[in-house]
Amino acid sequence: MDFGDTVVKNAVKIVDFLKVLPKVLESQRERLNEFVKILKDSKAIHVYGVGRSGAVALCFAIRLKHFEKVLGCKVWWVGDEVREKIEEGDTLIAFSGSGETAEVLIVAERAKDANAKVVAITSFEDSSLAKIADLVIIIPGGLEKGKGWKYLEAQFGGEFYGGGEFELLAYTFQEVLISSIGEYFGIPKDVVIKEHERDSIRRKPSL
């Protein structure tokens, strides 16, 4: 098998893996309804994660920031040097597959101390992050295996290098969230285009 065949084989495997996501979300409709209610009531939204979960969280923060004028609240990435602190009436959306990442827990605890809402995107209902959170949305595939997601282990046998199941599903989930938020709030797609245009460098045509 050459490298091209290997790439195609793994593409098929990953796409097949992602097919579990609609069923995962179907069982959490009420939590998703609560999520959008929290979003609507937030004075500001702060997003955070560390490592690969953090990369997914940052993607979500960047995309959500395009909507902040329509939503009427600021969107902040907790890892930025220049940002507002989390205050009462704000919401922290924290991504952590294990729900035990120390840096994420510290931020979540500070958010609770400030009387802000905490939404946890994690794999484990009994994790430390989930226990802090006001709302937990379960996305399977976190590194701690065998806590209610044995069917995934049986299907995929941990074949992804260094794990990665949570990040794949969480990234797809944040894309689903962005599309759903845009549709639910009736946000025109050109809002995002205009934000990109505003940030782009416009060069004068050469003479």
mmCIF file of C-alpha atoms in Angstrom:
data_model
loop_
_atom_site.group_PDB
_atom_site.id
_atom_site.type_symbol
_atom_site.label_atom_id
_atom_site.label_comp_id
_atom_site.label_asym_id
_atom_site.label_seq_id
_atom_site.Cartn_x
_atom_site.Cartn_y
_atom_site.Cartn_z
ATOM 1 C CA MET A 1 0.000 0.000 0.000
ATOM 2 C CA ASP A 2 1.452 3.361 -0.999
ATOM 3 C CA PHE A 3 1.092 6.597 1.009
ATOM 4 C CA GLY A 4 -1.831 7.866 -1.072
ATOM 5 C CA ASP A 5 -3.770 4.664 -0.322
ATOM 6 C CA THR A 6 -2.969 5.044 3.384
ATOM 7 C CA VAL A 7 -4.244 8.646 3.395
ATOM 8 C CA VAL A 8 -7.513 7.651 1.700
ATOM 9 C CA LYS A 9 -7.998 4.699 4.075
ATOM 10 C CA ASN A 10 -7.543 6.938 7.114
ATOM 11 C CA ALA A 11 -9.854 9.596 5.652
ATOM 12 C CA VAL A 12 -12.603 6.988 5.358
ATOM 13 C CA LYS A 13 -11.954 5.801 8.923
ATOM 14 C CA ILE A 14 -12.184 9.323 10.352
ATOM 15 C CA VAL A 15 -15.332 10.216 8.404
ATOM 16 C CA ASP A 16 -16.952 6.975 9.601
ATOM 17 C CA PHE A 17 -15.961 7.815 13.160
ATOM 18 C CA LEU A 18 -17.626 11.246 12.970
ATOM 19 C CA LYS A 19 -20.970 9.681 12.050
ATOM 20 C CA VAL A 20 -21.572 9.010 15.747
ATOM 21 C CA LEU A 21 -21.949 12.751 16.510
ATOM 22 C CA PRO A 22 -25.645 13.252 15.576
ATOM 23 C CA LYS A 23 -26.650 10.387 17.883
ATOM 24 C CA VAL A 24 -24.532 11.848 20.696
ATOM 25 C CA LEU A 25 -26.249 15.241 20.297
ATOM 26 C CA GLU A 26 -29.724 13.772 19.863
ATOM 27 C CA SER A 27 -29.629 12.556 23.464
ATOM 28 C CA GLN A 28 -28.684 16.054 24.689
ATOM 29 C CA ARG A 29 -31.375 18.228 23.064
ATOM 30 C CA GLU A 30 -32.406 19.805 26.389
ATOM 31 C CA ARG A 31 -28.819 20.639 27.236
ATOM 32 C CA LEU A 32 -28.369 22.262 23.839
ATOM 33 C CA ASN A 33 -31.529 24.325 24.397
ATOM 34 C CA GLU A 34 -30.115 25.397 27.761
ATOM 35 C CA PHE A 35 -26.831 26.284 26.046
ATOM 36 C CA VAL A 36 -28.461 28.768 23.683
ATOM 37 C CA LYS A 37 -30.437 30.279 26.582
ATOM 38 C CA ILE A 38 -27.199 30.836 28.513
ATOM 39 C CA LEU A 39 -25.670 32.333 25.370
ATOM 40 C CA LYS A 40 -28.545 34.804 24.966
ATOM 41 C CA ASP A 41 -28.373 35.876 28.611
ATOM 42 C CA SER A 42 -24.585 36.383 28.712
ATOM 43 C CA LYS A 43 -23.010 39.814 29.161
ATOM 44 C CA ALA A 44 -19.778 38.414 27.695
ATOM 45 C CA ILE A 45 -18.567 35.005 26.581
ATOM 46 C CA HIS A 46 -15.117 33.667 27.456
ATOM 47 C CA VAL A 47 -13.736 30.526 25.797
ATOM 48 C CA TYR A 48 -10.830 28.396 26.992
ATOM 49 C CA GLY A 49 -9.028 25.104 26.601
ATOM 50 C CA VAL A 50 -5.471 23.760 26.652
ATOM 51 C CA GLY A 51 -3.497 21.675 24.168
ATOM 52 C CA ARG A 52 -5.461 20.071 21.347
ATOM 53 C CA SER A 53 -8.726 20.758 23.147
ATOM 54 C CA GLY A 54 -7.548 24.343 23.369
ATOM 55 C CA ALA A 55 -6.942 24.452 19.616
ATOM 56 C CA VAL A 56 -10.564 23.431 19.073
ATOM 57 C CA ALA A 57 -11.756 25.957 21.657
ATOM 58 C CA LEU A 58 -9.761 28.732 19.980
ATOM 59 C CA CYS A 59 -11.361 27.901 16.633
ATOM 60 C CA PHE A 60 -14.768 28.238 18.296
ATOM 61 C CA ALA A 61 -13.833 31.567 19.901
ATOM 62 C CA ILE A 62 -12.606 32.995 16.579
ATOM 63 C CA ARG A 63 -15.781 31.925 14.778
ATOM 64 C CA LEU A 64 -18.114 33.067 17.567
ATOM 65 C CA LYS A 65 -16.443 36.485 17.684
ATOM 66 C CA HIS A 66 -17.783 37.165 14.194
ATOM 67 C CA PHE A 67 -21.269 37.050 15.731
ATOM 68 C CA GLU A 68 -20.683 39.310 18.726
ATOM 69 C CA LYS A 69 -22.296 42.421 17.228
ATOM 70 C CA VAL A 70 -25.467 40.492 16.462
ATOM 71 C CA LEU A 71 -25.455 38.633 19.786
ATOM 72 C CA GLY A 72 -24.839 41.900 21.633
ATOM 73 C CA CYS A 73 -22.006 40.600 23.794
ATOM 74 C CA LYS A 74 -18.238 40.452 23.580
ATOM 75 C CA VAL A 75 -16.408 37.184 22.933
ATOM 76 C CA TRP A 76 -12.993 36.708 24.557
ATOM 77 C CA TRP A 77 -10.279 34.052 24.431
ATOM 78 C CA VAL A 78 -8.980 33.542 27.968
ATOM 79 C CA GLY A 79 -5.439 32.957 26.695
ATOM 80 C CA ASP A 80 -5.140 36.434 25.149
ATOM 81 C CA GLU A 81 -2.894 39.010 26.794
ATOM 82 C CA VAL A 82 -5.460 41.761 26.184
ATOM 83 C CA ARG A 83 -8.935 40.738 27.333
ATOM 84 C CA GLU A 84 -11.584 41.498 29.916
ATOM 85 C CA LYS A 85 -11.766 39.523 33.151
ATOM 86 C CA ILE A 86 -14.646 37.144 33.758
ATOM 87 C CA GLU A 87 -17.390 38.857 35.740
ATOM 88 C CA GLU A 88 -20.865 38.167 37.072
ATOM 89 C CA GLY A 89 -23.307 37.692 34.222
ATOM 90 C CA ASP A 90 -20.597 36.354 31.892
ATOM 91 C CA THR A 91 -20.216 32.800 30.623
ATOM 92 C CA LEU A 92 -17.104 30.632 30.372
ATOM 93 C CA ILE A 93 -17.185 27.869 27.754
ATOM 94 C CA ALA A 94 -14.426 25.403 28.664
ATOM 95 C CA PHE A 95 -13.216 22.520 26.474
ATOM 96 C CA SER A 96 -11.453 19.561 28.110
ATOM 97 C CA GLY A 97 -11.757 15.951 27.030
ATOM 98 C CA SER A 98 -10.737 14.548 30.406
ATOM 99 C CA GLY A 99 -12.341 17.339 32.408
ATOM 100 C CA GLU A 100 -9.261 17.250 34.632
ATOM 101 C CA THR A 101 -6.865 19.700 32.941
ATOM 102 C CA ALA A 102 -5.418 21.810 35.746
ATOM 103 C CA GLU A 103 -5.299 25.135 33.887
ATOM 104 C CA VAL A 104 -8.910 24.766 32.729
ATOM 105 C CA LEU A 105 -10.075 23.913 36.237
ATOM 106 C CA ILE A 106 -8.369 27.013 37.663
ATOM 107 C CA VAL A 107 -10.126 29.255 35.133
ATOM 108 C CA ALA A 108 -13.463 27.523 35.736
ATOM 109 C CA GLU A 109 -13.150 27.925 39.496
ATOM 110 C CA ARG A 110 -12.373 31.630 39.114
ATOM 111 C CA ALA A 111 -15.391 32.014 36.847
ATOM 112 C CA LYS A 112 -17.616 30.402 39.481
ATOM 113 C CA ASP A 113 -16.129 32.643 42.168
ATOM 114 C CA ALA A 114 -17.132 35.617 39.992
ATOM 115 C CA ASN A 115 -20.714 34.264 39.737
ATOM 116 C CA ALA A 116 -20.321 33.614 36.013
ATOM 117 C CA LYS A 117 -21.888 30.620 34.266
ATOM 118 C CA VAL A 118 -19.626 27.730 33.281
ATOM 119 C CA VAL A 119 -20.370 25.482 30.313
ATOM 120 C CA ALA A 120 -18.192 22.360 30.123
ATOM 121 C CA ILE A 121 -17.513 20.554 26.847
ATOM 122 C CA THR A 122 -16.036 17.287 28.095
ATOM 123 C CA SER A 123 -16.246 13.498 27.845
ATOM 124 C CA PHE A 124 -17.011 12.717 31.464
ATOM 125 C CA GLU A 125 -20.066 13.594 33.513
ATOM 126 C CA ASP A 126 -18.234 12.861 36.766
ATOM 127 C CA SER A 127 -15.102 14.883 35.965
ATOM 128 C CA SER A 128 -13.925 17.784 38.113
ATOM 129 C CA LEU A 129 -14.836 20.266 35.362
ATOM 130 C CA ALA A 130 -18.327 18.821 35.010
ATOM 131 C CA LYS A 131 -18.879 19.139 38.760
ATOM 132 C CA ILE A 132 -17.979 22.850 38.623
ATOM 133 C CA ALA A 133 -20.095 23.554 35.544
ATOM 134 C CA ASP A 134 -23.650 24.881 35.353
ATOM 135 C CA LEU A 135 -24.130 22.973 32.099
ATOM 136 C CA VAL A 136 -22.272 19.952 30.734
ATOM 137 C CA ILE A 137 -22.302 18.887 27.108
ATOM 138 C CA ILE A 138 -20.796 15.444 26.642
ATOM 139 C CA ILE A 139 -18.595 14.846 23.613
ATOM 140 C CA PRO A 140 -17.073 11.348 23.752
ATOM 141 C CA GLY A 141 -13.490 10.332 23.112
ATOM 142 C CA GLY A 142 -11.585 11.903 26.012
ATOM 143 C CA LEU A 143 -8.341 10.262 27.100
ATOM 144 C CA GLU A 144 -9.844 8.591 30.167
ATOM 145 C CA LYS A 145 -11.442 5.567 28.556
ATOM 146 C CA GLY A 146 -14.136 3.212 29.792
ATOM 147 C CA LYS A 147 -16.510 5.665 31.464
ATOM 148 C CA GLY A 148 -19.688 5.048 29.547
ATOM 149 C CA TRP A 149 -18.234 5.101 26.023
ATOM 150 C CA LYS A 150 -17.087 1.490 25.662
ATOM 151 C CA TYR A 151 -18.894 1.152 22.322
ATOM 152 C CA LEU A 152 -16.471 3.707 20.863
ATOM 153 C CA GLU A 153 -13.496 1.793 22.151
ATOM 154 C CA ALA A 154 -14.898 -1.403 20.706
ATOM 155 C CA GLN A 155 -15.471 0.219 17.323
ATOM 156 C CA PHE A 156 -12.213 2.077 16.934
ATOM 157 C CA GLY A 157 -9.812 0.419 19.332
ATOM 158 C CA GLY A 158 -7.866 3.595 20.025
ATOM 159 C CA GLU A 159 -6.350 3.505 16.538
ATOM 160 C CA PHE A 160 -5.884 7.261 16.261
ATOM 161 C CA TYR A 161 -2.363 8.328 17.128
ATOM 162 C CA GLY A 162 -2.171 9.747 20.638
ATOM 163 C CA GLY A 163 -5.938 9.616 21.024
ATOM 164 C CA GLY A 164 -7.578 12.445 19.138
ATOM 165 C CA GLU A 165 -11.160 11.153 19.198
ATOM 166 C CA PHE A 166 -12.404 13.959 21.443
ATOM 167 C CA GLU A 167 -10.696 16.652 19.403
ATOM 168 C CA LEU A 168 -12.125 15.327 16.120
ATOM 169 C CA LEU A 169 -15.649 15.233 17.505
ATOM 170 C CA ALA A 170 -15.275 18.506 19.420
ATOM 171 C CA TYR A 171 -14.015 20.340 16.337
ATOM 172 C CA THR A 172 -16.956 19.067 14.309
ATOM 173 C CA PHE A 173 -19.267 19.988 17.185
ATOM 174 C CA GLN A 174 -18.025 23.582 17.302
ATOM 175 C CA GLU A 175 -18.645 23.851 13.547
ATOM 176 C CA VAL A 176 -22.154 22.500 14.135
ATOM 177 C CA LEU A 177 -22.643 25.056 16.928
ATOM 178 C CA ILE A 178 -21.532 27.980 14.758
ATOM 179 C CA SER A 179 -23.866 26.953 11.918
ATOM 180 C CA SER A 180 -26.706 26.408 14.377
ATOM 181 C CA ILE A 181 -26.182 29.719 16.202
ATOM 182 C CA GLY A 182 -26.100 31.571 12.901
ATOM 183 C CA GLU A 183 -29.299 29.901 11.718
ATOM 184 C CA TYR A 184 -31.124 30.175 15.065
ATOM 185 C CA PHE A 185 -30.435 33.895 15.427
ATOM 186 C CA GLY A 186 -31.021 34.581 11.738
ATOM 187 C CA ILE A 187 -27.506 35.929 11.227
ATOM 188 C CA PRO A 188 -26.848 36.553 7.521
ATOM 189 C CA LYS A 189 -23.789 34.770 6.179
ATOM 190 C CA ASP A 190 -22.416 38.051 4.839
ATOM 191 C CA VAL A 191 -21.885 39.186 8.450
ATOM 192 C CA VAL A 192 -18.931 36.809 8.629
ATOM 193 C CA ILE A 193 -17.701 37.843 5.177
ATOM 194 C CA LYS A 194 -17.731 41.508 6.223
ATOM 195 C CA GLU A 195 -15.749 40.709 9.369
ATOM 196 C CA HIS A 196 -13.114 38.952 7.262
ATOM 197 C CA GLU A 197 -13.003 41.854 4.820
ATOM 198 C CA ARG A 198 -12.533 44.315 7.681
ATOM 199 C CA ASP A 199 -9.513 42.364 8.924
ATOM 200 C CA SER A 200 -7.909 41.809 5.538
ATOM 201 C CA ILE A 201 -5.146 43.918 4.020
ATOM 202 C CA ARG A 202 -6.300 45.663 0.891
ATOM 203 C CA ARG A 203 -3.500 46.382 -1.529
ATOM 204 C CA LYS A 204 -3.677 49.086 -4.158
ATOM 205 C CA PRO A 205 -3.295 47.704 -7.666
ATOM 206 C CA SER A 206 0.151 48.287 -9.080
ATOM 207 C CA LEU A 207 0.423 50.922 -11.820
#
